[in-house]
Amino acid sequence: MKKTEQLYEGKAKKVYATDDDSIVIVSYKDDATALDGLKKGTIAGKGAVNNRMSNYLMRLLEKEGVKTHYVQELNDRETAVKKVKIIPLEVIVRNVSAGSFAKRYGVEEGIIFDEPTFEFSYKNDELHDPLLNESHALALKLATKEEIATIKAMALKVNEVLKAYFLTLGVKLIDFKLEFGRLADGTVVLADEISPDTCRFWDAKTGEKLDKDRFRRDMGGVEEAYNEMMRRVFGN
Ligand code: UDP
């Protein structure tokens, strides 16, 4: 598999074409943005942490029957994935109140939900990723009814698998964002990444934040948090 031209550069990743039309290569950067792009910075080593952790979790999910875009890790920062058309929905699952949920509904962070919550945002930077419900997604033709049902079932399955897995590492999975894509034949697969950029992780004993909130909220210890998550997943 040979890398050819760059197709796209996003906030945290670059995507390259390959000599195989069905495969692209994702290259993870150390760049970080937050607060709707207002806050910019770099987190040293983040690209490698997110790449390796995301790949590990995608492989774990595949074993549990969740279809993903994952093909092969090429090196610390680069991974071959199946080419997809991203469905422009940010799919958010929450187990505990935090972030925009706590703010929107005027509640504290840390409330444990009886059942996970499920929500969509419209993935659209110009509109600042507005919250939207299923009927809105259908009206905007972002996905079909069948695709939305598939996405919801897959997202809740991902939550069950990851929640249990992270608990074995002494980490509570508070919430996370997923993105899905369509393969050429229309199959919906899990795409993008699963990492401390896209999940909230709290230490199960101390409640310490081990994710991008340390960057968003200027808490310090950002690199240390990413490295600690790497250590929990892969050992020393
Ligand atoms: N999230 C993400 N990308 C986004 C927005 C949210 O990966 O553009 C993740 C975030 O890391 C958290 C979860 O989705 O794990 C829920 O985020 P929330 O809606 O609370 O938004 P935030 O407080 O991050 O603005």
mmCIF file of C-alpha atoms and ligand atoms in Angstrom:
data_model
loop_
_atom_site.group_PDB
_atom_site.id
_atom_site.type_symbol
_atom_site.label_atom_id
_atom_site.label_comp_id
_atom_site.label_asym_id
_atom_site.label_seq_id
_atom_site.Cartn_x
_atom_site.Cartn_y
_atom_site.Cartn_z
ATOM 1 C CA MET A 1 0.000 0.000 0.000
ATOM 2 C CA LYS A 2 1.613 3.240 -1.142
ATOM 3 C CA LYS A 3 0.746 6.744 0.057
ATOM 4 C CA THR A 4 -0.023 9.105 -2.832
ATOM 5 C CA GLU A 5 -1.486 12.628 -2.694
ATOM 6 C CA GLN A 6 -2.909 14.384 0.386
ATOM 7 C CA LEU A 7 -6.700 14.468 0.147
ATOM 8 C CA TYR A 8 -7.556 16.520 3.195
ATOM 9 C CA GLU A 9 -6.120 18.199 6.250
ATOM 10 C CA GLY A 10 -8.373 18.475 9.270
ATOM 11 C CA LYS A 11 -7.796 19.863 12.735
ATOM 12 C CA ALA A 12 -6.110 16.773 14.139
ATOM 13 C CA LYS A 13 -5.453 14.521 11.149
ATOM 14 C CA LYS A 14 -4.346 14.441 7.540
ATOM 15 C CA VAL A 15 -5.736 11.977 5.045
ATOM 16 C CA TYR A 16 -3.797 10.613 2.074
ATOM 17 C CA ALA A 17 -4.903 8.635 -0.963
ATOM 18 C CA THR A 18 -3.152 5.336 -1.701
ATOM 19 C CA ASP A 19 -2.600 3.224 -4.786
ATOM 20 C CA ASP A 20 -5.648 1.215 -3.614
ATOM 21 C CA ASP A 21 -8.836 3.135 -4.389
ATOM 22 C CA SER A 22 -10.685 1.609 -1.402
ATOM 23 C CA ILE A 23 -8.012 2.523 1.186
ATOM 24 C CA VAL A 24 -6.794 5.850 2.593
ATOM 25 C CA ILE A 25 -4.037 6.580 5.111
ATOM 26 C CA VAL A 26 -4.789 8.709 8.150
ATOM 27 C CA SER A 27 -1.904 10.616 9.752
ATOM 28 C CA TYR A 28 -2.472 11.898 13.302
ATOM 29 C CA LYS A 29 -1.079 15.321 14.252
ATOM 30 C CA ASP A 30 -0.188 16.757 17.659
ATOM 31 C CA ASP A 31 -2.375 19.811 16.906
ATOM 32 C CA ALA A 32 -5.315 20.374 19.207
ATOM 33 C CA THR A 33 -8.291 22.694 18.950
ATOM 34 C CA ALA A 34 -11.121 23.292 21.383
ATOM 35 C CA LEU A 35 -13.975 25.659 22.140
ATOM 36 C CA ASP A 36 -15.299 25.534 18.577
ATOM 37 C CA GLY A 37 -11.841 26.213 17.121
ATOM 38 C CA LEU A 38 -11.164 29.313 19.253
ATOM 39 C CA LYS A 39 -8.470 27.608 21.290
ATOM 40 C CA LYS A 40 -5.492 26.189 19.406
ATOM 41 C CA GLY A 41 -2.363 24.441 20.589
ATOM 42 C CA THR A 42 -0.255 21.342 20.366
ATOM 43 C CA ILE A 43 -0.070 18.408 22.720
ATOM 44 C CA ALA A 44 3.322 16.725 22.345
ATOM 45 C CA GLY A 45 2.944 13.053 21.468
ATOM 46 C CA LYS A 46 -0.848 13.236 21.136
ATOM 47 C CA GLY A 47 -0.860 12.017 17.532
ATOM 48 C CA ALA A 48 0.862 8.761 18.458
ATOM 49 C CA VAL A 49 -1.318 8.216 21.543
ATOM 50 C CA ASN A 50 -4.554 8.781 19.628
ATOM 51 C CA ASN A 51 -3.456 6.675 16.668
ATOM 52 C CA ARG A 52 -2.360 3.680 18.731
ATOM 53 C CA MET A 53 -5.219 3.849 21.240
ATOM 54 C CA SER A 54 -7.857 4.295 18.557
ATOM 55 C CA ASN A 55 -6.507 1.339 16.594
ATOM 56 C CA TYR A 56 -6.436 -0.841 19.699
ATOM 57 C CA LEU A 57 -10.060 0.030 20.474
ATOM 58 C CA MET A 58 -11.208 -0.474 16.869
ATOM 59 C CA ARG A 59 -9.635 -3.953 16.888
ATOM 60 C CA LEU A 60 -11.329 -4.726 20.202
ATOM 61 C CA LEU A 61 -14.665 -3.557 18.795
ATOM 62 C CA GLU A 62 -14.221 -5.629 15.616
ATOM 63 C CA LYS A 63 -13.780 -8.716 17.830
ATOM 64 C CA GLU A 64 -17.064 -7.801 19.501
ATOM 65 C CA GLY A 65 -18.842 -7.625 16.136
ATOM 66 C CA VAL A 66 -18.746 -3.876 15.470
ATOM 67 C CA LYS A 67 -17.763 -3.083 11.868
ATOM 68 C CA THR A 68 -15.089 -0.385 11.669
ATOM 69 C CA HIS A 69 -12.925 1.335 9.052
ATOM 70 C CA TYR A 70 -9.721 -0.087 10.579
ATOM 71 C CA VAL A 71 -7.317 -1.930 8.237
ATOM 72 C CA GLN A 72 -3.722 -1.745 9.499
ATOM 73 C CA GLU A 73 -1.477 0.347 11.729
ATOM 74 C CA LEU A 74 1.490 1.486 9.614
ATOM 75 C CA ASN A 75 3.554 3.284 12.255
ATOM 76 C CA ASP A 76 3.099 5.363 15.434
ATOM 77 C CA ARG A 77 1.106 8.053 13.647
ATOM 78 C CA GLU A 78 -0.265 6.493 10.495
ATOM 79 C CA THR A 79 -3.000 3.959 9.860
ATOM 80 C CA ALA A 80 -4.574 2.499 6.749
ATOM 81 C CA VAL A 81 -8.357 2.645 6.900
ATOM 82 C CA LYS A 82 -11.183 1.809 4.520
ATOM 83 C CA LYS A 83 -12.246 4.810 2.485
ATOM 84 C CA VAL A 84 -15.698 5.977 3.588
ATOM 85 C CA LYS A 85 -18.059 8.862 3.003
ATOM 86 C CA ILE A 86 -18.451 10.324 6.472
ATOM 87 C CA ILE A 87 -22.074 10.675 7.586
ATOM 88 C CA PRO A 88 -22.189 14.277 8.885
ATOM 89 C CA LEU A 89 -23.437 13.392 12.351
ATOM 90 C CA GLU A 90 -21.492 13.552 15.595
ATOM 91 C CA VAL A 91 -22.924 10.725 17.633
ATOM 92 C CA ILE A 92 -22.577 11.327 21.357
ATOM 93 C CA VAL A 93 -23.194 8.759 24.078
ATOM 94 C CA ARG A 94 -23.056 9.713 27.750
ATOM 95 C CA ASN A 95 -22.951 7.650 30.939
ATOM 96 C CA VAL A 96 -22.347 10.546 33.326
ATOM 97 C CA SER A 97 -23.197 14.261 33.059
ATOM 98 C CA ALA A 98 -20.340 16.494 31.876
ATOM 99 C CA GLY A 99 -19.427 19.191 29.389
ATOM 100 C CA SER A 100 -22.143 20.599 27.176
ATOM 101 C CA PHE A 101 -24.816 18.374 28.784
ATOM 102 C CA ALA A 102 -24.168 19.816 32.240
ATOM 103 C CA LYS A 103 -24.063 23.342 30.810
ATOM 104 C CA ARG A 104 -27.166 23.037 28.608
ATOM 105 C CA TYR A 105 -29.377 21.552 31.294
ATOM 106 C CA GLY A 106 -27.919 23.454 34.245
ATOM 107 C CA VAL A 107 -26.760 20.432 36.237
ATOM 108 C CA GLU A 108 -23.456 19.555 37.837
ATOM 109 C CA GLU A 109 -20.951 17.203 36.265
ATOM 110 C CA GLY A 110 -20.736 13.676 37.655
ATOM 111 C CA ILE A 111 -24.409 12.624 37.765
ATOM 112 C CA ILE A 112 -24.485 8.916 36.893
ATOM 113 C CA PHE A 113 -27.304 8.111 34.471
ATOM 114 C CA ASP A 114 -29.482 4.986 34.866
ATOM 115 C CA GLU A 115 -29.323 4.512 31.090
ATOM 116 C CA PRO A 116 -26.839 5.988 28.614
ATOM 117 C CA THR A 117 -28.050 9.039 26.689
ATOM 118 C CA PHE A 118 -27.750 9.299 22.938
ATOM 119 C CA GLU A 119 -27.649 12.473 20.857
ATOM 120 C CA PHE A 120 -26.621 13.817 17.468
ATOM 121 C CA SER A 121 -24.941 17.007 16.439
ATOM 122 C CA TYR A 122 -24.880 18.112 12.817
ATOM 123 C CA LYS A 123 -21.194 17.951 11.834
ATOM 124 C CA ASN A 124 -20.924 21.390 10.279
ATOM 125 C CA ASP A 125 -18.211 23.834 11.406
ATOM 126 C CA GLU A 126 -19.899 26.927 9.895
ATOM 127 C CA LEU A 127 -23.016 26.209 11.933
ATOM 128 C CA HIS A 128 -20.950 25.242 15.010
ATOM 129 C CA ASP A 129 -22.169 21.626 15.081
ATOM 130 C CA PRO A 130 -25.737 22.268 16.266
ATOM 131 C CA LEU A 131 -27.600 19.643 18.278
ATOM 132 C CA LEU A 132 -30.222 17.863 16.184
ATOM 133 C CA ASN A 133 -32.745 15.077 16.609
ATOM 134 C CA GLU A 134 -33.543 12.119 14.370
ATOM 135 C CA SER A 135 -36.407 13.835 12.533
ATOM 136 C CA HIS A 136 -34.109 16.777 11.762
ATOM 137 C CA ALA A 137 -31.409 14.416 10.465
ATOM 138 C CA LEU A 138 -34.036 12.748 8.235
ATOM 139 C CA ALA A 139 -35.427 16.092 7.031
ATOM 140 C CA LEU A 140 -31.901 17.201 6.108
ATOM 141 C CA LYS A 141 -31.313 13.808 4.415
ATOM 142 C CA LEU A 142 -28.094 13.336 6.398
ATOM 143 C CA ALA A 143 -28.882 9.631 6.802
ATOM 144 C CA THR A 144 -31.750 7.225 6.181
ATOM 145 C CA LYS A 145 -34.029 5.825 8.893
ATOM 146 C CA GLU A 146 -32.311 2.451 8.571
ATOM 147 C CA GLU A 147 -28.864 4.024 8.858
ATOM 148 C CA ILE A 148 -29.911 5.952 11.954
ATOM 149 C CA ALA A 149 -31.205 2.762 13.571
ATOM 150 C CA THR A 150 -27.920 1.021 12.713
ATOM 151 C CA ILE A 151 -25.845 3.923 14.042
ATOM 152 C CA LYS A 152 -27.765 3.999 17.293
ATOM 153 C CA ALA A 153 -27.440 0.256 17.865
ATOM 154 C CA MET A 154 -23.724 0.362 17.025
ATOM 155 C CA ALA A 155 -23.077 3.356 19.283
ATOM 156 C CA LEU A 156 -24.784 1.702 22.262
ATOM 157 C CA LYS A 157 -22.832 -1.515 21.615
ATOM 158 C CA VAL A 158 -19.580 0.501 21.477
ATOM 159 C CA ASN A 159 -20.532 2.037 24.814
ATOM 160 C CA GLU A 160 -21.121 -1.355 26.452
ATOM 161 C CA VAL A 161 -17.820 -2.775 25.176
ATOM 162 C CA LEU A 162 -15.707 0.286 25.970
ATOM 163 C CA LYS A 163 -17.291 1.032 29.351
ATOM 164 C CA ALA A 164 -16.489 -2.500 30.537
ATOM 165 C CA TYR A 165 -13.004 -2.436 28.997
ATOM 166 C CA PHE A 166 -11.970 0.898 30.523
ATOM 167 C CA LEU A 167 -13.267 -0.132 33.929
ATOM 168 C CA THR A 168 -10.712 -2.976 33.882
ATOM 169 C CA LEU A 169 -8.068 -0.212 33.536
ATOM 170 C CA GLY A 170 -9.495 1.757 36.451
ATOM 171 C CA VAL A 171 -11.037 4.357 34.137
ATOM 172 C CA LYS A 172 -14.648 5.522 33.950
ATOM 173 C CA LEU A 173 -15.926 6.231 30.443
ATOM 174 C CA ILE A 174 -17.990 9.378 31.017
ATOM 175 C CA ASP A 175 -19.000 10.215 27.438
ATOM 176 C CA PHE A 176 -17.666 10.069 23.892
ATOM 177 C CA LYS A 177 -18.273 11.108 20.313
ATOM 178 C CA LEU A 178 -18.330 8.718 17.368
ATOM 179 C CA GLU A 179 -18.478 9.244 13.632
ATOM 180 C CA PHE A 180 -19.731 6.743 11.100
ATOM 181 C CA GLY A 181 -19.117 6.385 7.379
ATOM 182 C CA ARG A 182 -20.490 4.529 4.373
ATOM 183 C CA LEU A 183 -18.331 2.138 2.362
ATOM 184 C CA ALA A 184 -18.727 2.138 -1.432
ATOM 185 C CA ASP A 185 -21.424 -0.562 -1.087
ATOM 186 C CA GLY A 186 -23.349 1.478 1.492
ATOM 187 C CA THR A 187 -22.329 -0.537 4.571
ATOM 188 C CA VAL A 188 -22.200 1.701 7.660
ATOM 189 C CA VAL A 189 -18.948 1.365 9.624
ATOM 190 C CA LEU A 190 -17.468 3.099 12.643
ATOM 191 C CA ALA A 191 -14.889 5.652 11.431
ATOM 192 C CA ASP A 192 -12.809 8.584 12.721
ATOM 193 C CA GLU A 193 -11.105 7.921 16.083
ATOM 194 C CA ILE A 194 -11.687 6.916 19.694
ATOM 195 C CA SER A 195 -9.152 8.672 21.905
ATOM 196 C CA PRO A 196 -8.707 11.137 24.768
ATOM 197 C CA ASP A 197 -9.627 13.811 22.177
ATOM 198 C CA THR A 198 -13.071 12.303 21.677
ATOM 199 C CA CYS A 199 -13.851 10.633 25.027
ATOM 200 C CA ARG A 200 -14.015 11.793 28.618
ATOM 201 C CA PHE A 201 -12.028 9.499 30.897
ATOM 202 C CA TRP A 202 -12.056 9.905 34.676
ATOM 203 C CA ASP A 203 -9.852 7.876 36.987
ATOM 204 C CA ALA A 204 -12.236 5.452 38.736
ATOM 205 C CA LYS A 205 -10.703 6.057 42.180
ATOM 206 C CA THR A 206 -9.688 9.709 42.223
ATOM 207 C CA GLY A 207 -11.951 11.183 39.533
ATOM 208 C CA GLU A 208 -8.903 12.782 37.926
ATOM 209 C CA LYS A 209 -9.529 13.835 34.325
ATOM 210 C CA LEU A 210 -7.424 11.885 31.819
ATOM 211 C CA ASP A 211 -8.597 13.478 28.574
ATOM 212 C CA LYS A 212 -8.753 16.608 26.438
ATOM 213 C CA ASP A 213 -10.712 18.525 29.093
ATOM 214 C CA ARG A 214 -7.289 19.242 30.651
ATOM 215 C CA PHE A 215 -6.459 21.188 27.464
ATOM 216 C CA ARG A 216 -9.926 22.722 27.006
ATOM 217 C CA ARG A 217 -9.963 23.964 30.590
ATOM 218 C CA ASP A 218 -6.269 24.922 30.933
ATOM 219 C CA MET A 219 -5.815 22.475 33.783
ATOM 220 C CA GLY A 220 -2.201 21.579 33.033
ATOM 221 C CA GLY A 221 -0.879 18.029 32.924
ATOM 222 C CA VAL A 222 -2.241 17.552 29.418
ATOM 223 C CA GLU A 223 0.598 15.438 27.975
ATOM 224 C CA GLU A 224 0.743 13.481 31.245
ATOM 225 C CA ALA A 225 -2.956 12.605 30.955
ATOM 226 C CA TYR A 226 -2.560 11.319 27.383
ATOM 227 C CA ASN A 227 0.537 9.352 28.421
ATOM 228 C CA GLU A 228 -1.278 7.913 31.433
ATOM 229 C CA MET A 229 -4.113 6.659 29.202
ATOM 230 C CA MET A 230 -1.493 5.132 26.872
ATOM 231 C CA ARG A 231 0.134 3.437 29.878
ATOM 232 C CA ARG A 232 -3.190 2.021 31.091
ATOM 233 C CA VAL A 233 -4.013 0.593 27.671
ATOM 234 C CA PHE A 234 -0.576 -0.728 26.676
ATOM 235 C CA GLY A 235 1.288 -1.036 29.987
ATOM 236 C CA ASN A 236 4.751 0.427 30.425
HETATM 237 N N1 UDP B 1 -16.644 15.659 21.491
HETATM 238 C C1 UDP B 1 -15.791 15.534 20.406
HETATM 239 N N2 UDP B 1 -15.846 16.488 19.425
HETATM 240 C C2 UDP B 1 -16.679 17.532 19.447
HETATM 241 C C3 UDP B 1 -17.560 17.652 20.547
HETATM 242 C C4 UDP B 1 -17.512 16.699 21.543
HETATM 243 O O1 UDP B 1 -15.025 14.589 20.331
HETATM 244 O O2 UDP B 1 -16.671 18.349 18.510
HETATM 245 C C5 UDP B 1 -16.619 14.650 22.566
HETATM 246 C C6 UDP B 1 -16.055 15.201 23.855
HETATM 247 O O3 UDP B 1 -14.682 14.910 23.962
HETATM 248 C C7 UDP B 1 -16.841 14.465 24.900
HETATM 249 C C8 UDP B 1 -18.176 14.135 24.228
HETATM 250 O O4 UDP B 1 -17.946 14.274 22.845
HETATM 251 O O5 UDP B 1 -16.188 13.245 25.235
HETATM 252 C C9 UDP B 1 -19.297 15.039 24.669
HETATM 253 O O6 UDP B 1 -18.899 16.379 24.502
HETATM 254 P P1 UDP B 1 -19.866 17.579 24.907
HETATM 255 O O7 UDP B 1 -21.089 17.519 24.068
HETATM 256 O O8 UDP B 1 -20.042 17.560 26.381
HETATM 257 O O9 UDP B 1 -19.120 18.863 24.386
HETATM 258 P P2 UDP B 1 -17.922 19.740 24.967
HETATM 259 O O10 UDP B 1 -18.178 19.962 26.419
HETATM 260 O O11 UDP B 1 -16.689 18.942 24.677
HETATM 261 O O12 UDP B 1 -18.013 20.983 24.134
#
